[in-house]
Amino acid sequence: MDSENGKSRLQKTQDEVEEVKVIMLDNMNKAEERSGKLNELEDRADLLLEESKKFEKTSTQVKTQKRWENKKMKVVLIAVAVVAGLIILSLIIVAIVQSTKGSD
C-alpha cells in the first residue's frame, strides 16, 4: 500500500510537472510571438519616422517656394502700379503742357 501510495504520488507529481511544462511552452510561444510583433511595430515606426522626415523636408521646400512666388508677385504688382502711375502722370503732364500751349 505504501508503494502504491508512492506511485500515485509520483504519478501526481509527474502530471503536475507535465502540466507546468505545457504552460511554460505556451508562455514561451506567446513571448516569441510578442517579440515578433514588437519587431514588426518597431520596423513600422522607423518607416513612419523616415516618411515624416521626408514630408517635413518637402513641406519646407514648398513653403520656401511659395514665399518666393508671393514676393515675386508683389514685385510684379508694384512694378505694374509704378508703370501705370508713370503713364498716368505723363498723360497729366502732357495734358497740362498742351493746355498751356493752347492758351498762349
Coordinates of N, CA and C in Angstrom, one line a residue:
M1 N 0.8 -1.2 0.0 CA 0.0 0.0 0.0 C 0.9 1.3 0.0
D2 N 2.0 1.1 0.7 CA 2.9 2.3 0.7 C 3.5 2.5 -0.6
S3 N 3.8 1.5 -1.4 CA 4.4 1.6 -2.7 C 3.4 2.1 -3.7
E4 N 2.1 1.7 -3.5 CA 1.0 2.2 -4.3 C 0.8 3.7 -4.1
N5 N 0.8 4.1 -2.8 CA 0.7 5.5 -2.5 C 1.9 6.3 -3.0
G6 N 3.0 5.7 -3.0 CA 4.2 6.4 -3.5 C 4.1 6.5 -5.0
K7 N 3.6 5.5 -5.7 CA 3.4 5.5 -7.2 C 2.4 6.6 -7.5
S8 N 1.3 6.6 -6.8 CA 0.3 7.6 -7.1 C 0.8 9.0 -6.9
R9 N 1.6 9.2 -5.8 CA 2.3 10.5 -5.6 C 3.2 10.8 -6.7
L10 N 4.0 9.8 -7.1 CA 5.0 10.0 -8.2 C 4.2 10.4 -9.5
Q11 N 3.1 9.7 -9.7 CA 2.3 9.9 -10.9 C 1.7 11.3 -10.9
K12 N 1.2 11.7 -9.7 CA 0.6 13.0 -9.5 C 1.7 14.1 -9.7
T13 N 2.9 13.9 -9.2 CA 4.0 14.9 -9.4 C 4.4 15.0 -10.8
Q14 N 4.4 13.8 -11.5 CA 4.8 13.8 -12.9 C 3.7 14.5 -13.8
D15 N 2.5 14.3 -13.4 CA 1.4 15.0 -14.1 C 1.5 16.5 -13.9
E16 N 1.8 16.9 -12.6 CA 1.9 18.4 -12.4 C 3.1 18.9 -13.1
V17 N 4.2 18.2 -13.2 CA 5.4 18.6 -13.9 C 5.1 18.8 -15.4
E18 N 4.3 17.8 -15.9 CA 3.9 17.9 -17.4 C 3.0 19.1 -17.6
E19 N 2.1 19.3 -16.7 CA 1.2 20.5 -16.8 C 2.0 21.8 -16.8
V20 N 3.0 21.9 -15.9 CA 3.8 23.1 -15.8 C 4.6 23.2 -17.1
K21 N 5.1 22.1 -17.6 CA 5.9 22.1 -18.9 C 5.0 22.6 -20.0
V22 N 3.8 22.2 -20.1 CA 2.9 22.7 -21.1 C 2.7 24.2 -21.0
I23 N 2.4 24.6 -19.8 CA 2.2 26.1 -19.5 C 3.5 26.9 -19.9
M24 N 4.6 26.4 -19.5 CA 5.9 27.0 -19.9 C 6.1 27.1 -21.4
L25 N 5.8 26.1 -22.1 CA 6.0 26.1 -23.5 C 5.0 27.1 -24.2
D26 N 3.8 27.1 -23.7 CA 2.8 28.0 -24.2 C 3.3 29.5 -23.9
N27 N 3.8 29.7 -22.7 CA 4.3 31.1 -22.4 C 5.5 31.5 -23.3
M28 N 6.4 30.5 -23.6 CA 7.5 30.8 -24.4 C 7.0 31.1 -25.8
N29 N 6.0 30.3 -26.3 CA 5.5 30.6 -27.7 C 4.8 32.0 -27.7
K30 N 4.1 32.3 -26.7 CA 3.5 33.7 -26.7 C 4.5 34.8 -26.6
A31 N 5.6 34.6 -25.8 CA 6.6 35.6 -25.7 C 7.3 35.7 -27.1
E32 N 7.6 34.6 -27.8 CA 8.2 34.7 -29.1 C 7.3 35.4 -30.1
E33 N 6.0 35.2 -30.0 CA 5.0 35.8 -30.9 C 5.0 37.3 -30.6
R34 N 5.0 37.7 -29.3 CA 5.0 39.1 -29.0 C 6.3 39.8 -29.5
S35 N 7.4 39.1 -29.3 CA 8.7 39.6 -29.8 C 8.6 39.9 -31.3
G36 N 8.0 39.0 -32.1 CA 7.9 39.2 -33.5 C 7.0 40.4 -33.8
K37 N 5.9 40.5 -33.0 CA 5.0 41.7 -33.3 C 5.7 43.0 -32.9
L38 N 6.5 43.0 -31.8 CA 7.2 44.2 -31.4 C 8.2 44.6 -32.4
N39 N 8.9 43.6 -33.0 CA 9.9 43.9 -34.1 C 9.2 44.5 -35.3
E40 N 8.0 44.0 -35.6 CA 7.2 44.5 -36.7 C 6.8 45.9 -36.4
L41 N 6.3 46.2 -35.2 CA 5.9 47.5 -34.8 C 7.1 48.5 -34.9
E42 N 8.3 48.0 -34.5 CA 9.5 48.9 -34.5 C 9.9 49.2 -35.9
D43 N 9.8 48.2 -36.8 CA 10.1 48.5 -38.2 C 9.1 49.5 -38.8
R44 N 7.8 49.4 -38.5 CA 6.8 50.3 -39.0 C 7.0 51.7 -38.4
A45 N 7.4 51.8 -37.1 CA 7.7 53.1 -36.5 C 8.9 53.7 -37.2
D46 N 9.9 53.0 -37.5 CA 11.1 53.5 -38.2 C 10.7 54.0 -39.6
L47 N 9.9 53.3 -40.3 CA 9.4 53.7 -41.6 C 8.6 55.0 -41.5
L48 N 7.7 55.1 -40.5 CA 6.9 56.3 -40.3 C 7.8 57.5 -40.0
L49 N 8.9 57.3 -39.2 CA 9.8 58.3 -38.9 C 10.5 58.8 -40.2
E50 N 10.9 57.9 -41.0 CA 11.6 58.3 -42.3 C 10.6 59.1 -43.2
E51 N 9.4 58.6 -43.3 CA 8.4 59.3 -44.1 C 8.1 60.7 -43.5
S52 N 8.0 60.8 -42.2 CA 7.7 62.1 -41.6 C 8.9 63.1 -41.9
K53 N 10.1 62.6 -41.9 CA 11.3 63.5 -42.2 C 11.2 63.9 -43.7
K54 N 10.8 63.0 -44.6 CA 10.7 63.4 -46.0 C 9.6 64.4 -46.1
F55 N 8.5 64.2 -45.4 CA 7.3 65.1 -45.5 C 7.7 66.5 -45.0
E56 N 8.5 66.5 -43.9 CA 8.9 67.8 -43.3 C 9.8 68.5 -44.3
K57 N 10.7 67.8 -44.9 CA 11.7 68.4 -45.9 C 10.9 69.0 -47.1
T58 N 10.0 68.2 -47.6 CA 9.2 68.6 -48.8 C 8.3 69.8 -48.4
S59 N 7.7 69.8 -47.3 CA 6.8 70.9 -46.9 C 7.6 72.2 -46.7
T60 N 8.8 72.0 -46.2 CA 9.7 73.2 -46.0 C 10.1 73.8 -47.4
Q61 N 10.4 72.9 -48.3 CA 10.7 73.3 -49.7 C 9.5 74.0 -50.4
V62 N 8.3 73.4 -50.2 CA 7.1 74.0 -50.8 C 6.9 75.4 -50.1
K63 N 7.0 75.5 -48.8 CA 6.8 76.8 -48.1 C 7.8 77.8 -48.6
T64 N 9.0 77.5 -48.8 CA 10.0 78.4 -49.3 C 9.7 78.8 -50.7
Q65 N 9.3 77.9 -51.6 CA 8.9 78.2 -53.0 C 7.7 79.1 -53.0
K66 N 6.7 78.9 -52.2 CA 5.5 79.7 -52.2 C 5.9 81.1 -51.7
R67 N 6.8 81.2 -50.7 CA 7.2 82.5 -50.2 C 7.8 83.3 -51.3
W68 N 8.7 82.7 -52.1 CA 9.4 83.4 -53.2 C 8.4 83.8 -54.3
E69 N 7.4 82.9 -54.5 CA 6.4 83.2 -55.5 C 5.6 84.4 -55.1
N70 N 5.2 84.5 -53.8 CA 4.5 85.6 -53.3 C 5.3 86.9 -53.4
K71 N 6.6 86.8 -53.1 CA 7.4 88.0 -53.2 C 7.6 88.5 -54.6
K72 N 7.7 87.5 -55.5 CA 7.8 87.9 -57.0 C 6.5 88.5 -57.4
M73 N 5.4 88.0 -57.0 CA 4.1 88.5 -57.4 C 3.9 90.0 -56.8
K74 N 4.4 90.2 -55.6 CA 4.3 91.6 -55.0 C 5.2 92.5 -55.8
V75 N 6.4 92.1 -56.2 CA 7.3 92.9 -57.0 C 6.7 93.2 -58.4
V76 N 6.1 92.2 -59.0 CA 5.4 92.5 -60.3 C 4.2 93.4 -60.1
L77 N 3.4 93.3 -59.1 CA 2.3 94.2 -58.9 C 2.8 95.6 -58.6
I78 N 3.8 95.7 -57.8 CA 4.4 97.1 -57.5 C 4.9 97.7 -58.8
A79 N 5.6 96.9 -59.6 CA 6.2 97.4 -60.9 C 5.0 97.8 -61.8
V80 N 4.0 97.0 -61.9 CA 2.8 97.4 -62.8 C 2.2 98.7 -62.2
A81 N 2.1 98.8 -60.9 CA 1.5 100.0 -60.3 C 2.3 101.2 -60.6
V82 N 3.7 101.1 -60.5 CA 4.6 102.2 -60.8 C 4.5 102.6 -62.2
V83 N 4.5 101.6 -63.1 CA 4.4 101.9 -64.6 C 3.0 102.6 -64.9
A84 N 2.0 102.1 -64.3 CA 0.7 102.7 -64.5 C 0.7 104.1 -64.0
G85 N 1.3 104.3 -62.8 CA 1.3 105.7 -62.2 C 2.1 106.6 -63.1
L86 N 3.2 106.1 -63.6 CA 4.1 106.9 -64.5 C 3.3 107.3 -65.8
I87 N 2.6 106.3 -66.3 CA 1.8 106.6 -67.5 C 0.7 107.6 -67.2
I88 N 0.0 107.5 -66.1 CA -1.0 108.5 -65.8 C -0.4 109.8 -65.5
L89 N 0.8 109.8 -64.8 CA 1.4 111.1 -64.6 C 1.9 111.8 -65.9
S90 N 2.5 111.0 -66.8 CA 2.9 111.5 -68.0 C 1.7 112.0 -68.9
L91 N 0.6 111.3 -68.8 CA -0.6 111.8 -69.5 C -1.1 113.1 -69.0
I92 N -1.0 113.3 -67.6 CA -1.4 114.5 -67.0 C -0.5 115.6 -67.4
I93 N 0.8 115.3 -67.4 CA 1.8 116.4 -67.7 C 1.6 116.8 -69.2
V94 N 1.4 115.8 -70.1 CA 1.2 116.1 -71.5 C -0.1 117.0 -71.6
A95 N -1.1 116.6 -70.9 CA -2.4 117.4 -71.0 C -2.2 118.8 -70.5
I96 N -1.4 119.0 -69.4 CA -1.1 120.3 -68.9 C -0.3 121.1 -69.8
V97 N 0.7 120.5 -70.4 CA 1.6 121.2 -71.4 C 0.8 121.6 -72.6
Q98 N -0.1 120.8 -73.1 CA -0.9 121.1 -74.3 C -1.9 122.2 -74.0
S99 N -2.4 122.2 -72.8 CA -3.4 123.2 -72.4 C -2.7 124.6 -72.2
T100 N -1.5 124.5 -71.7 CA -0.8 125.8 -71.6 C -0.3 126.3 -72.9
K101 N 0.0 125.4 -73.9 CA 0.4 125.9 -75.2 C -0.8 126.4 -76.0
G102 N -1.9 125.8 -75.7 CA -3.1 126.3 -76.4 C -3.6 127.6 -75.9
S103 N -3.3 128.0 -74.7 CA -3.7 129.3 -74.1 C -2.7 130.4 -74.4
D104 N -1.5 130.0 -74.9 CA -0.5 131.0 -75.3 C -0.9 131.7 -76.5

